[in-house]
Structure formats: structure tokens, C-alpha cells
PDB file of C-alpha atoms in Angstrom:
ATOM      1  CA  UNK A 282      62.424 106.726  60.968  1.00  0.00           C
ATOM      2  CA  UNK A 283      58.803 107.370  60.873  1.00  0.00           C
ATOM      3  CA  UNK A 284      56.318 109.991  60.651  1.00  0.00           C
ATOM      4  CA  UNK A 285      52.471 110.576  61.084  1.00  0.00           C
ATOM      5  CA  UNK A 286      50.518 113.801  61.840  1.00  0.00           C
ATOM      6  CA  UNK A 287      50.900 113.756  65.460  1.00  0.00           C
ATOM      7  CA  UNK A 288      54.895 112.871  66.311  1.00  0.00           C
ATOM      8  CA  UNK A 289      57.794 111.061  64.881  1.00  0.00           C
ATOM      9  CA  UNK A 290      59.287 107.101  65.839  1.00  0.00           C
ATOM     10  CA  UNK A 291      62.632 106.459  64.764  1.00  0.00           C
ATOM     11  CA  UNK A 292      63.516 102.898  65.284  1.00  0.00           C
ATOM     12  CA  UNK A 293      66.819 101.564  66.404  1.00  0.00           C
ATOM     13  CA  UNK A 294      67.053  98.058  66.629  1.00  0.00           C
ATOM     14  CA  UNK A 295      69.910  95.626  69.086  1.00  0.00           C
ATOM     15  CA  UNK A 296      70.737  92.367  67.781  1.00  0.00           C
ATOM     16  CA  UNK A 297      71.226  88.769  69.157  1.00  0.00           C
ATOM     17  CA  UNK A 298      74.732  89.343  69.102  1.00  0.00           C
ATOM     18  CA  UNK A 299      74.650  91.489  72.696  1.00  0.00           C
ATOM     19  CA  UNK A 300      73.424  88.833  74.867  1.00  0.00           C
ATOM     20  CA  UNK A 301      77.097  87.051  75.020  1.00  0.00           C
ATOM     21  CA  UNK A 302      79.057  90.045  75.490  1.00  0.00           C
ATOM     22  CA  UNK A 303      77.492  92.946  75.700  1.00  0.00           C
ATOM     23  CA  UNK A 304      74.207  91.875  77.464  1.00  0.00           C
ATOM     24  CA  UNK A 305      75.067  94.364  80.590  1.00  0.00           C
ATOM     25  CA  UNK A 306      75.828  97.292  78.017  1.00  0.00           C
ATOM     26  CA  UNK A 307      73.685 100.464  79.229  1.00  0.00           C
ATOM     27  CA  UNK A 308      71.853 102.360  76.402  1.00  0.00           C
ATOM     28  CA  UNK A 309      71.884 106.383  76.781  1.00  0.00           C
ATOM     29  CA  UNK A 310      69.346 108.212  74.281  1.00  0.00           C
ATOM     30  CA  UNK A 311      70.053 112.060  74.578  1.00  0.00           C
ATOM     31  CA  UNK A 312      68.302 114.012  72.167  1.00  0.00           C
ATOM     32  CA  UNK A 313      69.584 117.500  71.627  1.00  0.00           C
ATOM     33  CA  UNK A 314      66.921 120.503  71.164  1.00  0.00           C
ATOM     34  CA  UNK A 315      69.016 122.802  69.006  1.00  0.00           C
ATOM     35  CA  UNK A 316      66.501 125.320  68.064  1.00  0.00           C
ATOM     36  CA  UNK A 317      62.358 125.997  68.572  1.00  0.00           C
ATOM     37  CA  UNK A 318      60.525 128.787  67.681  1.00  0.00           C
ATOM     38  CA  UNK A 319      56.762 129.889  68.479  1.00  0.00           C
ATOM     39  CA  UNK A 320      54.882 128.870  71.074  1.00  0.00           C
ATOM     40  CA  UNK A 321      56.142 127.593  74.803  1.00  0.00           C
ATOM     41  CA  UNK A 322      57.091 124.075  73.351  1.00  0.00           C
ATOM     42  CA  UNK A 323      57.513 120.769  75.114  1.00  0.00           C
ATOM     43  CA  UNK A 324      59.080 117.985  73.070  1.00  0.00           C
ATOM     44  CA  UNK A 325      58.177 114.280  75.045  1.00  0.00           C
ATOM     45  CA  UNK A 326      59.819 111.185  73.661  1.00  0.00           C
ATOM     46  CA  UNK A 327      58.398 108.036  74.837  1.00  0.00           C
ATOM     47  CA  UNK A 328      61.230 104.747  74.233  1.00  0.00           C
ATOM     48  CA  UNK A 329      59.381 101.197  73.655  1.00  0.00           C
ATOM     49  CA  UNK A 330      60.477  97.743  72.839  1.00  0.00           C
ATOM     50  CA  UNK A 331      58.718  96.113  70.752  1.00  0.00           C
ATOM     51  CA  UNK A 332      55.738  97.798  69.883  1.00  0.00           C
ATOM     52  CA  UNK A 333      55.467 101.925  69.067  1.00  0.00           C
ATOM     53  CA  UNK A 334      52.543 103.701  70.466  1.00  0.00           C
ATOM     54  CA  UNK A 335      49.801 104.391  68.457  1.00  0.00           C
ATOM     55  CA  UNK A 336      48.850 107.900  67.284  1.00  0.00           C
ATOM     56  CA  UNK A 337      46.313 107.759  69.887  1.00  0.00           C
ATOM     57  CA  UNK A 338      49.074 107.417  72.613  1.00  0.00           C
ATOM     58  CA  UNK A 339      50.989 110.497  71.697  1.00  0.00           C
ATOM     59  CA  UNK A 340      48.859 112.968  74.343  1.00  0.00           C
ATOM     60  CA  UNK A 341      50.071 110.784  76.991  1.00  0.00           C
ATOM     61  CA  UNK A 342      53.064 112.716  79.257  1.00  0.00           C
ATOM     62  CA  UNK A 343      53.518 109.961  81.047  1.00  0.00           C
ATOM     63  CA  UNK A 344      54.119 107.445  78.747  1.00  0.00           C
ATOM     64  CA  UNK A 345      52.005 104.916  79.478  1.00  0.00           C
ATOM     65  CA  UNK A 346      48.876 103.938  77.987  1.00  0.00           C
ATOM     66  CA  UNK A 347      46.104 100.978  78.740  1.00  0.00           C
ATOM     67  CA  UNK A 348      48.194  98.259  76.641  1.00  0.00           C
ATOM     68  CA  UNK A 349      51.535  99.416  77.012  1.00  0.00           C
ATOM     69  CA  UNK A 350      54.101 101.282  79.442  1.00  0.00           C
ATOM     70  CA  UNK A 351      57.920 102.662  77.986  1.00  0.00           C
ATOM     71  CA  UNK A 352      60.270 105.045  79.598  1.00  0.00           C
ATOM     72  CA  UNK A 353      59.823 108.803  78.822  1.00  0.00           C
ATOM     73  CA  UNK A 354      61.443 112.032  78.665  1.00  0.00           C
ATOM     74  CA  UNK A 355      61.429 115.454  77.267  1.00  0.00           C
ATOM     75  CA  UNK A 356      62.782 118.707  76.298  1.00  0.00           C
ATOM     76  CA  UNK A 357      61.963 122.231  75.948  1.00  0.00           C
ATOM     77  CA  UNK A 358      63.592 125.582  75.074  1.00  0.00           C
ATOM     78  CA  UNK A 359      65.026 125.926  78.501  1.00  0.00           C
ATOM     79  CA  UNK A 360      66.168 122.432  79.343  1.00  0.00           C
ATOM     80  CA  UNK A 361      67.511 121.579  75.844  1.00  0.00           C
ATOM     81  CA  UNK A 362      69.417 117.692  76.957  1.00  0.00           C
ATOM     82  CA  UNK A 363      68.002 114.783  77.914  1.00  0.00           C
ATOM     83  CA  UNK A 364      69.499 111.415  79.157  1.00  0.00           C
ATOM     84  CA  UNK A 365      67.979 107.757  79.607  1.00  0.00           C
ATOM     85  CA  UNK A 366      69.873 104.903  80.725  1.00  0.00           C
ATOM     86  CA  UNK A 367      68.303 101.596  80.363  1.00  0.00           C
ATOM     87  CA  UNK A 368      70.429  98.835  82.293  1.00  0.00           C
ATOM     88  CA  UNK A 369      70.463  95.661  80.628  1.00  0.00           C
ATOM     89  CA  UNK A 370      68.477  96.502  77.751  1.00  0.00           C
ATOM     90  CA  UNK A 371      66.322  93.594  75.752  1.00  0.00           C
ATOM     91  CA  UNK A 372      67.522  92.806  72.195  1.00  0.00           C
ATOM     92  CA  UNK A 373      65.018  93.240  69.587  1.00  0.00           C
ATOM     93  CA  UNK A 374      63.741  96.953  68.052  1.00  0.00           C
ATOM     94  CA  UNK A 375      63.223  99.692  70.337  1.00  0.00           C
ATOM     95  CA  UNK A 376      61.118 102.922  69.192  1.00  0.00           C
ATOM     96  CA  UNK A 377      61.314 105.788  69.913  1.00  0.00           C
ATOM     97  CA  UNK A 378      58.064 108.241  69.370  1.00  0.00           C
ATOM     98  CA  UNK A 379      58.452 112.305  69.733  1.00  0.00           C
ATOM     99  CA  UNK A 380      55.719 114.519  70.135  1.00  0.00           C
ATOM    100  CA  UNK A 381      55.517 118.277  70.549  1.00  0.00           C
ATOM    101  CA  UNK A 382      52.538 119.706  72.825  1.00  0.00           C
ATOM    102  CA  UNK A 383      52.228 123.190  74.449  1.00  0.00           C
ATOM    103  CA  UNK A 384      52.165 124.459  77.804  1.00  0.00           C
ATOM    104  CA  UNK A 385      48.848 127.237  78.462  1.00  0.00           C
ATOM    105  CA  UNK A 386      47.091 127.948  81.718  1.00  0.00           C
ATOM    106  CA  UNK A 387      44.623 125.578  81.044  1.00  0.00           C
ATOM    107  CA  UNK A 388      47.253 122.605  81.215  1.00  0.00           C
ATOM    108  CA  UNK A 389      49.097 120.821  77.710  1.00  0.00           C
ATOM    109  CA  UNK A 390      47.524 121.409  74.318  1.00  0.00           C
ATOM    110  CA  UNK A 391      48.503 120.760  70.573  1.00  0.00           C
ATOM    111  CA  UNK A 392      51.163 123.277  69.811  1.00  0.00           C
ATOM    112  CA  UNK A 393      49.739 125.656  66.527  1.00  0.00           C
ATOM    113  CA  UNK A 394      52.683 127.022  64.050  1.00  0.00           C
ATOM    114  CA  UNK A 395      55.754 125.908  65.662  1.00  0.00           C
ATOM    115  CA  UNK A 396      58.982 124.210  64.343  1.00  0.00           C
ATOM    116  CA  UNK A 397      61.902 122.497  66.456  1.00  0.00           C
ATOM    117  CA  UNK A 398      65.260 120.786  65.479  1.00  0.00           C
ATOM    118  CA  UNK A 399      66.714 117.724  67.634  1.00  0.00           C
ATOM    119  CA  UNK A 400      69.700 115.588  67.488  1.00  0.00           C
ATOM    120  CA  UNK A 401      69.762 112.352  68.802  1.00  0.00           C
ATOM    121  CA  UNK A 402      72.552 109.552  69.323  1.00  0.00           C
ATOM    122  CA  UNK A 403      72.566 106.448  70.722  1.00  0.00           C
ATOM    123  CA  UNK A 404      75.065 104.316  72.211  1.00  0.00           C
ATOM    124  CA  UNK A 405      76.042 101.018  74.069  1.00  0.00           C
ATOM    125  CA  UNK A 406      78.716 101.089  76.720  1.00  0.00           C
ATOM    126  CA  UNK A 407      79.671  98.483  79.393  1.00  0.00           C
ATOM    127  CA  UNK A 408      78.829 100.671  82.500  1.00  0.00           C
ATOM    128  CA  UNK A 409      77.537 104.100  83.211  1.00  0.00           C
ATOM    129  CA  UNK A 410      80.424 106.473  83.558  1.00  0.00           C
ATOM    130  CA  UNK A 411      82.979 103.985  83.854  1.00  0.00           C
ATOM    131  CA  UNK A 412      81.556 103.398  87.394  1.00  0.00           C
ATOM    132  CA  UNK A 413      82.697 106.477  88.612  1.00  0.00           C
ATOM    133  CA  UNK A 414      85.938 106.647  91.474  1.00  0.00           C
ATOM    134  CA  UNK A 415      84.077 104.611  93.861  1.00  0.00           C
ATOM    135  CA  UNK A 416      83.444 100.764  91.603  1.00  0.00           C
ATOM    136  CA  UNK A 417      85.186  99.499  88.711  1.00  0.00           C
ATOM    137  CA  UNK A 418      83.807  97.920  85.693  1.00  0.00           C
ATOM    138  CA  UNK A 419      83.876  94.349  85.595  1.00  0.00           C
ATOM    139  CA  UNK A 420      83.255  91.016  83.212  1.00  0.00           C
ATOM    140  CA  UNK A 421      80.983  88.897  85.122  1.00  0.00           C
ATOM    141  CA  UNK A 422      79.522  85.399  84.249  1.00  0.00           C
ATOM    142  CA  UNK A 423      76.334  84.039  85.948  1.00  0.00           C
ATOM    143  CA  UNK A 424      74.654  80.717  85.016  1.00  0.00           C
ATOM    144  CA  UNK A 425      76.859  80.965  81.582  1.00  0.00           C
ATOM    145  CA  UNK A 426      75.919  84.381  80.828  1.00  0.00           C
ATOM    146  CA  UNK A 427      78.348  86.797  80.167  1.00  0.00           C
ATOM    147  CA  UNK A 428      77.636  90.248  81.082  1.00  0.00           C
ATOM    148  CA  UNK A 429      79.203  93.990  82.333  1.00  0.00           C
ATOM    149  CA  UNK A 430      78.568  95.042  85.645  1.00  0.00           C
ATOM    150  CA  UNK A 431      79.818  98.043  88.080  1.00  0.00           C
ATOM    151  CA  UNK A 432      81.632  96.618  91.454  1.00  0.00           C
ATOM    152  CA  UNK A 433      80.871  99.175  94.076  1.00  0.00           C
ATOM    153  CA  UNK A 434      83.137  99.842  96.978  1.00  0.00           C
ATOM    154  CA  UNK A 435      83.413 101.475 100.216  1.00  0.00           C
ATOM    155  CA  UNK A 436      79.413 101.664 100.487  1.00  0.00           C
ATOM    156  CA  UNK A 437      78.718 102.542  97.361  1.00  0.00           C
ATOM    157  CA  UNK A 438      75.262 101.167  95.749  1.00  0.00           C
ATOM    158  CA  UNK A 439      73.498 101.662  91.756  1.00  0.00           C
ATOM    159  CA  UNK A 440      73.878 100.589  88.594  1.00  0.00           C
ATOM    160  CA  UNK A 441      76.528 103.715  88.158  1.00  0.00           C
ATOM    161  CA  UNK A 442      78.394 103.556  92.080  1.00  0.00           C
ATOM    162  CA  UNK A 443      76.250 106.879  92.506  1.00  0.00           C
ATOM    163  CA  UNK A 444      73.796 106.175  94.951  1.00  0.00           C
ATOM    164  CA  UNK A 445      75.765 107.536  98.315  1.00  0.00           C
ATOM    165  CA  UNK A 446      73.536 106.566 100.950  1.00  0.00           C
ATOM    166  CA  UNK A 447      75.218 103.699 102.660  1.00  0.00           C
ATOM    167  CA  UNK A 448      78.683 104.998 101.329  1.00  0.00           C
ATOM    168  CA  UNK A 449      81.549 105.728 104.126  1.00  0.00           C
ATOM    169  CA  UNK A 450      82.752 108.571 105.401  1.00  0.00           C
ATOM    170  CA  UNK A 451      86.167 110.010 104.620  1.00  0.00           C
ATOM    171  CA  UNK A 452      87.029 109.579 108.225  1.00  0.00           C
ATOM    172  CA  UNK A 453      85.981 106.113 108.724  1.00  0.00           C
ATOM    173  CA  UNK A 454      87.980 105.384 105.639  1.00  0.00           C
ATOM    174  CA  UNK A 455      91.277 107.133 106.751  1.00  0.00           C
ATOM    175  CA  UNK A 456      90.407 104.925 110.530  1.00  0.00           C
ATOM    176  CA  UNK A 457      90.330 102.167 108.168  1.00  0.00           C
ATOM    177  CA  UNK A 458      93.284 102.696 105.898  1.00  0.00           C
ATOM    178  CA  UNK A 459      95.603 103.799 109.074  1.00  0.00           C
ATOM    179  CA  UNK A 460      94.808 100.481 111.059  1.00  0.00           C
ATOM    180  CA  UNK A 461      95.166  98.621 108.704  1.00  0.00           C
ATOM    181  CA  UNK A 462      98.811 100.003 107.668  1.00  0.00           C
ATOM    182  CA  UNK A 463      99.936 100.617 111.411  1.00  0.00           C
ATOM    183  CA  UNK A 464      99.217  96.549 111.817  1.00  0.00           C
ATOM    184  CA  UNK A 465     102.665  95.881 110.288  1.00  0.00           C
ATOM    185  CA  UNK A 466     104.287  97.458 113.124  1.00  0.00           C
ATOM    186  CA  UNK A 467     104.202  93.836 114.647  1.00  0.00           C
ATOM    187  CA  UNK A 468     107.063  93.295 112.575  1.00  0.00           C
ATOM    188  CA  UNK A 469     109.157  95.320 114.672  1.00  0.00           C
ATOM    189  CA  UNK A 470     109.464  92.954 117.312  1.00  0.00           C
ATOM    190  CA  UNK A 471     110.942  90.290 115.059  1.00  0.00           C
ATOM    191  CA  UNK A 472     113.031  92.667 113.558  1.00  0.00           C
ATOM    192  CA  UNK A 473     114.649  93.414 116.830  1.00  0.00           C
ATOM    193  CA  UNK A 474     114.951  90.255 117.953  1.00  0.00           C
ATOM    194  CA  UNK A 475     116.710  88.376 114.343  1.00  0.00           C
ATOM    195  CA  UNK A 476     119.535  91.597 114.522  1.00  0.00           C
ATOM    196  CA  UNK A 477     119.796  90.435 118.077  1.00  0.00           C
ATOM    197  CA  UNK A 478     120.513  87.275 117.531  1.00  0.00           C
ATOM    198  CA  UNK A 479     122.740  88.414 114.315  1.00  0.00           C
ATOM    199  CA  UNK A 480     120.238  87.030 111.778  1.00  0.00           C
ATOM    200  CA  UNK A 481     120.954  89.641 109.230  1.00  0.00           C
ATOM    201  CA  UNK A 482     119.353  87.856 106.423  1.00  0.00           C
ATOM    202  CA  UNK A 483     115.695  87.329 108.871  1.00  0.00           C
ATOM    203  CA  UNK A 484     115.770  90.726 109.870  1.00  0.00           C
ATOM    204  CA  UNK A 485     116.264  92.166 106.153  1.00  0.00           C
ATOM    205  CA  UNK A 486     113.456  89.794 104.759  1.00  0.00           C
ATOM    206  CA  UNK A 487     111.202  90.989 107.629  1.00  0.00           C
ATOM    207  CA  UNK A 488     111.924  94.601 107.140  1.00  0.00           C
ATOM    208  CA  UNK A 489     111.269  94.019 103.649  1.00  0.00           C
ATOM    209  CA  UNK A 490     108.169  92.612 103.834  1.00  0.00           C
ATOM    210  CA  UNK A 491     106.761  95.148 106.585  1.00  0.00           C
ATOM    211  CA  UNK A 492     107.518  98.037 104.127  1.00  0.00           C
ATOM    212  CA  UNK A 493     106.053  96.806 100.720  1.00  0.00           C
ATOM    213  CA  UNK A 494     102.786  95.504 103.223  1.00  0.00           C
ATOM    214  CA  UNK A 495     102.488  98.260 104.255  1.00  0.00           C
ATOM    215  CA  UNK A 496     102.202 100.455 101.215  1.00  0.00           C
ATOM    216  CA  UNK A 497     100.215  97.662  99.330  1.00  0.00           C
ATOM    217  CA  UNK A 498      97.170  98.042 101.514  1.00  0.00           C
ATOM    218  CA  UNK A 499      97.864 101.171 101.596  1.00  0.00           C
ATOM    219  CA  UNK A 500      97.189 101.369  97.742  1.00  0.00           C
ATOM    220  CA  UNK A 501      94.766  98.704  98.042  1.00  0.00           C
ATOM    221  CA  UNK A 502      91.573 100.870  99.784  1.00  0.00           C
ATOM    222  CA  UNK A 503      88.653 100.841  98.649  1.00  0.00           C
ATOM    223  CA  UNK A 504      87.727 104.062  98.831  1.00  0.00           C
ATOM    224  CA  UNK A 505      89.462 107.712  98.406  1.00  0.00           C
ATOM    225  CA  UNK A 506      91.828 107.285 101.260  1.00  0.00           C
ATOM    226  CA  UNK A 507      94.613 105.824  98.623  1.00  0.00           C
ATOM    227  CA  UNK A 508      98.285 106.344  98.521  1.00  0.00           C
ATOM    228  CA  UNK A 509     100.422 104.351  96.029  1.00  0.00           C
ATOM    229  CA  UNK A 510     104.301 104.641  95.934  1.00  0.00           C
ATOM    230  CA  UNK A 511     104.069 102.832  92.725  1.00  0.00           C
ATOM    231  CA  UNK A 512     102.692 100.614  90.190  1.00  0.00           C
ATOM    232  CA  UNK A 513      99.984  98.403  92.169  1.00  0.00           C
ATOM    233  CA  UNK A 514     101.060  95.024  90.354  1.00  0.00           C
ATOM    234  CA  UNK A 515     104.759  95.725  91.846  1.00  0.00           C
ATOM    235  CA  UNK A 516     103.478  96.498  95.122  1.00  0.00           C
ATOM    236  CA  UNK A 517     101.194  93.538  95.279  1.00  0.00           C
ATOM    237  CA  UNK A 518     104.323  91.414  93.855  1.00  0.00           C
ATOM    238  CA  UNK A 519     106.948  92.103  96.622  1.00  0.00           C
ATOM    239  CA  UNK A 520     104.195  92.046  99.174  1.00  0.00           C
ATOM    240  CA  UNK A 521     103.040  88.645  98.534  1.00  0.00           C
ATOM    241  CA  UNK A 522     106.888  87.450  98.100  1.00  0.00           C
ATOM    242  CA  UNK A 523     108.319  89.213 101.496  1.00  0.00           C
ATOM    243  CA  UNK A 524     105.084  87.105 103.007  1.00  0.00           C
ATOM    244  CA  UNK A 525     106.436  83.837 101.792  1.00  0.00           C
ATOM    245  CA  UNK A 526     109.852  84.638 102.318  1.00  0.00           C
ATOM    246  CA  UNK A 527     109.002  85.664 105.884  1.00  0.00           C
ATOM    247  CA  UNK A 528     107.575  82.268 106.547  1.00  0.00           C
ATOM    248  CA  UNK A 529     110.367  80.463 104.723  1.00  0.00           C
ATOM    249  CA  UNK A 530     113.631  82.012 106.335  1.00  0.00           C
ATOM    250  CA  UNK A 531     111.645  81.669 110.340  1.00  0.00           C
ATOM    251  CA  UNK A 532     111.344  77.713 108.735  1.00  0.00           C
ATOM    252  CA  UNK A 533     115.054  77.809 107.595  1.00  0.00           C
ATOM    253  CA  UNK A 534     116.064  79.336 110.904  1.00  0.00           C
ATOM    254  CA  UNK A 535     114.575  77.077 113.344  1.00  0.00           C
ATOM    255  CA  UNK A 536     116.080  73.998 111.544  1.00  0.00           C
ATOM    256  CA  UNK A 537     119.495  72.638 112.693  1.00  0.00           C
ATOM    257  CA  UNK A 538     121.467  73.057 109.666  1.00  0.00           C
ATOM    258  CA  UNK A 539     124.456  74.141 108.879  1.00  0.00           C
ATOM    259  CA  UNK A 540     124.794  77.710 108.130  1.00  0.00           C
ATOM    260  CA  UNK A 541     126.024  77.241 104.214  1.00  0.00           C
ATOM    261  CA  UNK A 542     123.266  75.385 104.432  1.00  0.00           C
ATOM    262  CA  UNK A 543     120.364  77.367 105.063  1.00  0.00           C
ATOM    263  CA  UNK A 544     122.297  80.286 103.256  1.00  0.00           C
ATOM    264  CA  UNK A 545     121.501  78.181 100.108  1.00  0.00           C
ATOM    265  CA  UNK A 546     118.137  77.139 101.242  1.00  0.00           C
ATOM    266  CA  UNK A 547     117.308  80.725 101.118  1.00  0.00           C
ATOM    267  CA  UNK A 548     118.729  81.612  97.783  1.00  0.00           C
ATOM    268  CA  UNK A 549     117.297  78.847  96.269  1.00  0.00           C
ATOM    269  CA  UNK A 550     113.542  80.389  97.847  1.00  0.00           C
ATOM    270  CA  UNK A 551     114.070  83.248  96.302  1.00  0.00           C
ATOM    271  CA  UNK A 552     115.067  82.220  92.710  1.00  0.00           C
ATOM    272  CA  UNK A 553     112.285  79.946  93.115  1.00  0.00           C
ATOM    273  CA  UNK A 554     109.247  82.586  93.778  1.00  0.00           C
ATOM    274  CA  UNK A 555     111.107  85.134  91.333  1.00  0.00           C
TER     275      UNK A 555
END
């Protein structure tokens, strides 16, 4: 933490150490105005890397000057929190410079008798907001770089799975969800024809594997449109068995065997993929 007569830098530094794991971390720098008193106050922060700005820099709103730019915000009596997120930010020491000016008619000016108290925190996290309910945050590795990143689903774009514009509608995900579901009425056919013939064991397997298909995709989605029966690893489980068993009795059935046979065949499937 520093001081001169015009503003404050504090100085927060991120070492070496983030670039194999936490590379993709997003910084958040809230500062808190807990109390001012006097005059119509602005406080402006301006967030560098590297290098602070200079005394002469502190006037600038903007936070950008001729040799440097950084990322700025502020607070005041009315809007008391403020948040920057910097995606991916650089290791090395970041600073952080306040300065208080004064709103008049005439524009900003250099507040007179005034005094102010702010809290501020800083953080790493993987992603913002845990991605939100539309993306899920993920370990990634790209040209041996490990790093955090949000996957965004059902049209969902930004660093955060906030950004809405190409996102789907509720009804075009419900269209989705239902054909997809309503697909494994093909089994039904099948079905009918194995209890038919009497193939008991074909048509169980077949209604088995409809059922848990069904409700796997059905917990599966994307999106909102999401309805799970139970734990998705269990549903994914039987659905991916019932497929192979599917395959594996129709096999077994086909083939001119004898009954005990293929009754073992089939037992021998199943202790197999269990």
C-alpha cells in the first residue's frame, strides 16, 4: 500500500505459480464505500499491471493516459460496490491507484475537506459464478497449458454463460428434449414382436433399455428443460448397458444354438459388462 497527495495504490501481486493451474482463474476487485462525508464525492480506482500511474495520471476518469491504459471503476455515496473481472489475468504485480474528485456544474474537480472509508478484497476463482445454470466449469489443456474455462450450453456465449443473445428458447428446448425422448418409441415394435415370438428375455432387455434411454437424455439436456429420475451416473450406466445388451441378445437370437445355450451366452454378457 501506497500513498501520495493525490490518491492511494495498493499493490497485490500473482505469482508464477498460476500459470499451471490456475492460469484461467478470474480476478474480482470490489471495493466497498462504507462511509463519505462532505462534498458530492466520486472515488475512481484505476487497476494496472505492471506499472502504477503517475500522480499526474490521477485526473484521468477514464483511465488511460498517453503511456499507459488499465481497467477502471468507481464509487460514490449512492452506488457504494464495485466489481471487475479480469479473465485470464497476467502474473506479475497489479496496482491499484484510488483517487477522490468531485462532481460541480462545471464538470470534476479536486474534492476540498472530505473523508471516505473503503474495503477492498480480492480473489481468484476458476470461473465467474460457477458458470451460472446454463455452462459448467471445466479443466481444459491447450498446447500443454492448463487452464479453467466455462462450457456454455444451449446458446449460451461469455466468459460467465451470461451473454443470452444466441441462447434458445424454452420452447425450442422442450421441442428438443421431447423428440429426442419420444425417439425410443421405436422400441416398441421390437418389443411386440420378441413377446410374439415368446422371446421373454429380448423383449425384457429391450424394454429395459427403452426406459433408462429414455430418461437419460432426458436428464442429459443442455438447457433448463431437465428431468432426472435419479443420479445421472446410474442413468447413464444402465443406458449404455441396455444398448449393448440390446445388440448382444438380437446377436444371440439370430444364431442357431441351442436354447441352454444362448441362455448362458446371455448371462455370461451381463456379468461381463457389470
Amino acid at each position: 500500500m501506497g500513498t501520495s497527495d493525490s490518491g492511494i495504490r495498493y499493490r497485490k501481486s500473482i505469482g508464477t505459480r498460476y500459470r499451471n493451474s490456475d492460469t484461467a482463474n478470474i480476478g474480482r476487485y470490489p471495493i466497498f464505500a462504507t462511509s463519505a462525508q462532505g462534498e458530492n464525492m466520486t472515488i475512481f480506482g484505476c487497476l494496472n499491471h505492471g506499472v502504477p500511474l503517475i500522480s499526474g495520471d490521477y485526473l484521468s476518469i477514464n483511465c488511460k493516459s498517453a503511456s499507459l491504459s488499465g481497467f477502471s471503476l468507481s464509487v460514490n455515496t449512492t452506488n457504494g460496490i464495485s466489481r471487475l473481472r479480469i479473465p485470464y489475468p497476467q502474473t506479475g504485480t497489479w496496482y491499484l491507484s484510488l483517487h477522490s474528485l468531485c462532481s460541480s456544474e462545471h464538470g470534476w474537480r479536486q474534492c476540498g475537506n472530505i473523508s471516505a472509508e473503503l474495503s477492498l478484497r480480492t480473489f481468484l476463482s476458476p470461473c465467474i459464478s460457477e458458470c451460472g445454470p446454463y455452462g459448467q466449469c471445466k479443466l481444459l489443456r491447450t498446447n500443454n497449458y492448463l487452464f479453467a474455462a466455462c462450457e456454455c450450453r444451449a446458446g449460451w456465449n461469455g466468459w460467465g454463460c451470461t451473454d443470452n443473445s444466441q441462447a434458445f428458447t424454452y420452447g425450442f428446448q422442450l421441442l428438443s428434449t421431447l423428440l429426442l425422448c419420444l425417439s425410443n418409441l421405436m422400441f416398441l415394435p421390437p418389443v411386440l414382436i420378441a413377446l410374439r415370438g415368446r422371446y421373454l428375455l429380448e423383449a425384457s432387455v429391450y424394454i429395459f433399455t427403452m426406459f433408462f434411454s429414455t430418461f437419460y437424455h432426458a436428464c442429459d439436456q443442455p438447457g433448463i428443460v431437465v428431468f432426472c429420475i435419479m443420479e445421472y451416473d446410474v442413468l447413464q450406466f444402465c443406458d449404455f448397458l441396455g444398448s449393448l445388451m440390446s445388440v448382444w441378445v438380437t446377436v444371440i437370437s439370430m444364431a442357431r444354438l441351442q436354447p441352454i445355450i444362448k441362455q448362458v451366452m446371455s448371462c455370461v454378457c451381463v456379468c461381463t459388462r457389470m
